[in-house]
Tab-separated table of C-alpha atoms in Angstrom:
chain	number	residue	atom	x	y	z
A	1	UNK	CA	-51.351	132.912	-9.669
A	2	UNK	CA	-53.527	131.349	-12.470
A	3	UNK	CA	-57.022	130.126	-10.458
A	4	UNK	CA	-58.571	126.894	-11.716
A	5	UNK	CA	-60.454	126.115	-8.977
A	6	UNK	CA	-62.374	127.809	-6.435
A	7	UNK	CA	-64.736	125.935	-4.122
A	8	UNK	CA	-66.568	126.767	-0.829
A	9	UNK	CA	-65.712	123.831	1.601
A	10	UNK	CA	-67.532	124.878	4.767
A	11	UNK	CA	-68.416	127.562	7.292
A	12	UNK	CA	-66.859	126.731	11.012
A	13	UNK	CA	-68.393	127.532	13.671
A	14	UNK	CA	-66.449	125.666	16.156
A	15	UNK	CA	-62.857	125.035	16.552
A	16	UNK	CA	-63.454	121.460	16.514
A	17	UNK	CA	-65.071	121.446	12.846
A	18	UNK	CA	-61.626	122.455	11.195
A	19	UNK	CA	-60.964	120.594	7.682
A	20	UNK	CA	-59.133	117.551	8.471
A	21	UNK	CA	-57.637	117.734	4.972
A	22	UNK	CA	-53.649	118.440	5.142
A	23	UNK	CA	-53.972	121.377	2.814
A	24	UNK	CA	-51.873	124.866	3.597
A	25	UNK	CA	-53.915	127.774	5.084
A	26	UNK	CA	-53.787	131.437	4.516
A	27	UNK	CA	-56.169	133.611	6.697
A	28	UNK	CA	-57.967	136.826	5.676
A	29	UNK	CA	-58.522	139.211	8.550
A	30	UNK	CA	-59.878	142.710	9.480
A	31	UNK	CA	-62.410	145.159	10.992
A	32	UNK	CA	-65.677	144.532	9.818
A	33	UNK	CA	-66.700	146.605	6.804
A	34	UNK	CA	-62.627	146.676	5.396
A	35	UNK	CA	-63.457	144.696	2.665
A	36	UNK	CA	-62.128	141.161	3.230
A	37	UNK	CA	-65.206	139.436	0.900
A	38	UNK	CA	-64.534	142.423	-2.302
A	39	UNK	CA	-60.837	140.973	-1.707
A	40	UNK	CA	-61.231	137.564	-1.944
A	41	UNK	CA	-63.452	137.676	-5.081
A	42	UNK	CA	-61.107	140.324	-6.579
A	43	UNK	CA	-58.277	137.747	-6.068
A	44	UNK	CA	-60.019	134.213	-6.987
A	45	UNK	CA	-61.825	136.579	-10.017
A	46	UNK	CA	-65.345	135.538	-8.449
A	47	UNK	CA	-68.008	138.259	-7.995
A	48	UNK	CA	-70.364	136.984	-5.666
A	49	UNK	CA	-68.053	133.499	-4.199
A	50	UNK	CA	-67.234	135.764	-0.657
A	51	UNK	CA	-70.614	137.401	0.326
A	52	UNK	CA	-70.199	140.989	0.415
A	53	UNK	CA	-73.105	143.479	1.853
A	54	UNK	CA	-72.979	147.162	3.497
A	55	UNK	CA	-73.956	145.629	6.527
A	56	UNK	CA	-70.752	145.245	8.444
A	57	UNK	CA	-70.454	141.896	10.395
A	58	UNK	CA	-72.301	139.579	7.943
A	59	UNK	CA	-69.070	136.653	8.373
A	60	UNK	CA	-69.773	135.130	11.544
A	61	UNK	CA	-67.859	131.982	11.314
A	62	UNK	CA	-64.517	130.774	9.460
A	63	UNK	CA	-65.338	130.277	5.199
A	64	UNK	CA	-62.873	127.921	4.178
A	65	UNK	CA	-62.432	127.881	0.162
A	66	UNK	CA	-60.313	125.006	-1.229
A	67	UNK	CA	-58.113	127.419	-3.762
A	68	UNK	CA	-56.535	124.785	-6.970
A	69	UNK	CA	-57.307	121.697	-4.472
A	70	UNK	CA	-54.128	123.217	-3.716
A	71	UNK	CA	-54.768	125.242	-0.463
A	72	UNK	CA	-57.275	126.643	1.919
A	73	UNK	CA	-58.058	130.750	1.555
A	74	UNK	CA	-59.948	131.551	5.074
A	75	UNK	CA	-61.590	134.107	5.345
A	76	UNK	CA	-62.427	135.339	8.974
A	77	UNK	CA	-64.995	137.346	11.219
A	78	UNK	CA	-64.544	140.932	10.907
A	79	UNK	CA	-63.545	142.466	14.190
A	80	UNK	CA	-64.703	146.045	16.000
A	81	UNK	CA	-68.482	145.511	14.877
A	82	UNK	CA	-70.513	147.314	17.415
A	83	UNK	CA	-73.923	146.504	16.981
A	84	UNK	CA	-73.852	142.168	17.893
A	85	UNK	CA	-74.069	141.246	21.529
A	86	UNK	CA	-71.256	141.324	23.426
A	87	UNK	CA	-71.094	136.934	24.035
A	88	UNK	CA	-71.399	137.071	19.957
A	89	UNK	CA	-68.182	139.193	20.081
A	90	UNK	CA	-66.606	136.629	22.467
A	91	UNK	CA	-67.268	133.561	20.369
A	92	UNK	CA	-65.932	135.348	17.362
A	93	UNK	CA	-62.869	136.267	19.341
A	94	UNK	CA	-62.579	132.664	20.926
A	95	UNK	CA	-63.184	130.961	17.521
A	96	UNK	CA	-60.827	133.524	15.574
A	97	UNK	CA	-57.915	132.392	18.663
A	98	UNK	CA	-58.178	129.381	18.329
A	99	UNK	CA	-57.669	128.845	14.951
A	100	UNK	CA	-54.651	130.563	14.401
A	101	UNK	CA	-53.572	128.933	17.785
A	102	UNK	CA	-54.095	126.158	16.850
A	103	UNK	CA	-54.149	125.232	13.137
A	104	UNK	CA	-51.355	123.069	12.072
A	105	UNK	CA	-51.896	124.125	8.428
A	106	UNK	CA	-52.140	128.114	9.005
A	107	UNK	CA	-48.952	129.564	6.964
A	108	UNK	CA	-49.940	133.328	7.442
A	109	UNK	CA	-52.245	136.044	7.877
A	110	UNK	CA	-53.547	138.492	5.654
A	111	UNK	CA	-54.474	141.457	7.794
A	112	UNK	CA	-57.065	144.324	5.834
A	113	UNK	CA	-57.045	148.079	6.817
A	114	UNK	CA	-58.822	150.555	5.368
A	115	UNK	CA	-56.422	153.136	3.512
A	116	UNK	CA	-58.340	155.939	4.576
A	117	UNK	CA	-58.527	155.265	7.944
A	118	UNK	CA	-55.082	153.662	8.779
A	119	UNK	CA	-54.837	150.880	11.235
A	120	UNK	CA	-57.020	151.052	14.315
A	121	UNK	CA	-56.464	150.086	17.985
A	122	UNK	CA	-58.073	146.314	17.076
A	123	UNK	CA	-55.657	146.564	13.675
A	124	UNK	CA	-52.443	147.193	15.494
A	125	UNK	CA	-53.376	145.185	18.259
A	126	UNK	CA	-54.017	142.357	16.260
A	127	UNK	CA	-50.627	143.098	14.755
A	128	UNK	CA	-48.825	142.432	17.781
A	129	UNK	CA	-50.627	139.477	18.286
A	130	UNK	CA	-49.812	137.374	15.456
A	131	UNK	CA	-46.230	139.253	15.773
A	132	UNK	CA	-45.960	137.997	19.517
A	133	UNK	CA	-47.130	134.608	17.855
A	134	UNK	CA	-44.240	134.653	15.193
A	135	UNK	CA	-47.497	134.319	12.524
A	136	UNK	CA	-46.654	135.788	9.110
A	137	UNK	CA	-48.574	138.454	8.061
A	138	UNK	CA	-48.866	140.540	5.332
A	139	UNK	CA	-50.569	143.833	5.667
A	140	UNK	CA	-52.598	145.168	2.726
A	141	UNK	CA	-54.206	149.088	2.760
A	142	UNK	CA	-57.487	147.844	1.267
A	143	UNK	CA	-59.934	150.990	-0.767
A	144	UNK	CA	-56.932	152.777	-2.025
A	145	UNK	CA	-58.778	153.823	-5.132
A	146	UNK	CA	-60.624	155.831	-2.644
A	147	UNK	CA	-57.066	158.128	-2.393
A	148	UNK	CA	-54.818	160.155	-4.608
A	149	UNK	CA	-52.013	157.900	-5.698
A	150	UNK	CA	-50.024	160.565	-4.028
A	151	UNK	CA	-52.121	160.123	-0.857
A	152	UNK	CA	-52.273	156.452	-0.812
A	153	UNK	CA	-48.121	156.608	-0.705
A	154	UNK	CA	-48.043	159.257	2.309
A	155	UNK	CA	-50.739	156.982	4.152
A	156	UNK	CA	-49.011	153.747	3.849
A	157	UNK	CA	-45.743	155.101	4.959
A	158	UNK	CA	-47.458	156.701	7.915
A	159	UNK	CA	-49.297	153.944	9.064
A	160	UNK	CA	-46.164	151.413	8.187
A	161	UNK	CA	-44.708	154.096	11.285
A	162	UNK	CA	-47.499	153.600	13.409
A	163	UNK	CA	-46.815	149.762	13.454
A	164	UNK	CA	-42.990	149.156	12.891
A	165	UNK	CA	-42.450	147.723	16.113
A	166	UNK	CA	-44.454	144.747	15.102
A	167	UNK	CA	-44.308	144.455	11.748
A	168	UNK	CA	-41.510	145.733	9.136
A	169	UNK	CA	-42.475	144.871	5.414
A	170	UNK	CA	-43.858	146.852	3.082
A	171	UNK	CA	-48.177	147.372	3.212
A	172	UNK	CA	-49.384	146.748	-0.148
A	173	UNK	CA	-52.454	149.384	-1.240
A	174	UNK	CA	-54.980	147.392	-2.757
A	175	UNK	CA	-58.188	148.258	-4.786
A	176	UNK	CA	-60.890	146.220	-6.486
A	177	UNK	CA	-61.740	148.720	-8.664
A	178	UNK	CA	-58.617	148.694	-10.486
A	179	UNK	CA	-56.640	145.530	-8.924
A	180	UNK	CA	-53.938	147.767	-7.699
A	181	UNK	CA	-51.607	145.731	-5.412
A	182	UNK	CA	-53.488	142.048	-6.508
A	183	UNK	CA	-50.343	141.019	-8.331
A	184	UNK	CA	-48.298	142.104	-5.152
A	185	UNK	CA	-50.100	140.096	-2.723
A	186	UNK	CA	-50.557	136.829	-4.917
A	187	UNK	CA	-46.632	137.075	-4.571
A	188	UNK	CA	-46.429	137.186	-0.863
A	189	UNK	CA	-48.921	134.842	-0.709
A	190	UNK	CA	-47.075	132.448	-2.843
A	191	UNK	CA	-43.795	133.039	-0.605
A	192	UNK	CA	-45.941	132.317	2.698
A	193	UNK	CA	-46.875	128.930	1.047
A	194	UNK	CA	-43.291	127.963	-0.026
């Protein structure tokens, strides 16, 4: 897709502060520290537009960027951080839940796992969730520069084992090193939206 315009809208907090404009949605989930911010920059070629840090946990609240005044890119807490409060955990959750429970606009979910790790409890059980929800997803293997390209193959088809009973497309690896896999998800992105 050929970006000519990014913009920040706003940072929700609340599940009543959602955008009122009628503009499509596409979430970006994961664990914290999967690399949801390098994503989005990598895909809207922005370097700092998505705050990335070491830190994990640093988006607390939904980023909404209005992508070609075309559509919304939303980019979401990271899940599975261990050092924030417990009731911090719960609004993320509660916030995170209600949006895709209730946004009229959202036309999928982009759900991030770390190629070296594979998916997690919180991955795959956020994969039956949106499954159970009939939300589509597309699941991207995010740091696959990190592999082998030999390595990066085995891994994906393992983990695409690991979580065929909710989810039976291909995972795209992804880098943002190289922007392996960007072409691949632009496309399923597209389809969502159509």
């Amino acid at each position: 897709m050929k970006i000519t315009s990014v913009e920040f809208v706003k940072s929700v907090v609340n599940i009543k502060e959602l955008p009122t404009e009628n503009l499509q949605e596409i979430a970006i989930s994961g664990r914290s520290n999967v690399g949801k911010s390098s994503l989005i920059n990598c895909l809207l070629n922005r370097k700092k537009l998505a705050k990335t840090s070491s830190t994990p946990g640093k988006t607390r609240q939904l980023n909404y960027f209005r992508i070609n005044n075309q559509f919304f890119l939303v980019d979401l807490p990271g899940y599975g951080f261990a050092k924030v409060a417990k009731s911090e955990m719960q609004q993320w959750r509660n916030l995170i839940e209600g949006f895709i429970e209730q946004s009229k606009n959202l036309k999928g979910v982009v759900a991030l796992i770390d190629s070296r790790i594979g998916p997690t409890l919180l991955d795959i059980q956020l994969i039956e969730w949106l499954s159970s929800l009939k939300i589509p997803t597309v699941l991207v293997a995010t740091k696959a520069d990190k592999l082998s390209k030999g390595r990066v193959k085995i891994q994906v088809a393992d983990y695409a084992k690991q979580i065929r009973p909710y989810y039976n497309k291909a995972i795209i690896p992804f880098s943002v090193i190289n922007g392996m896999g960007k072409t691949e998800l632009w496309r399923e992105m597209i389809l969502l939206m159509e």
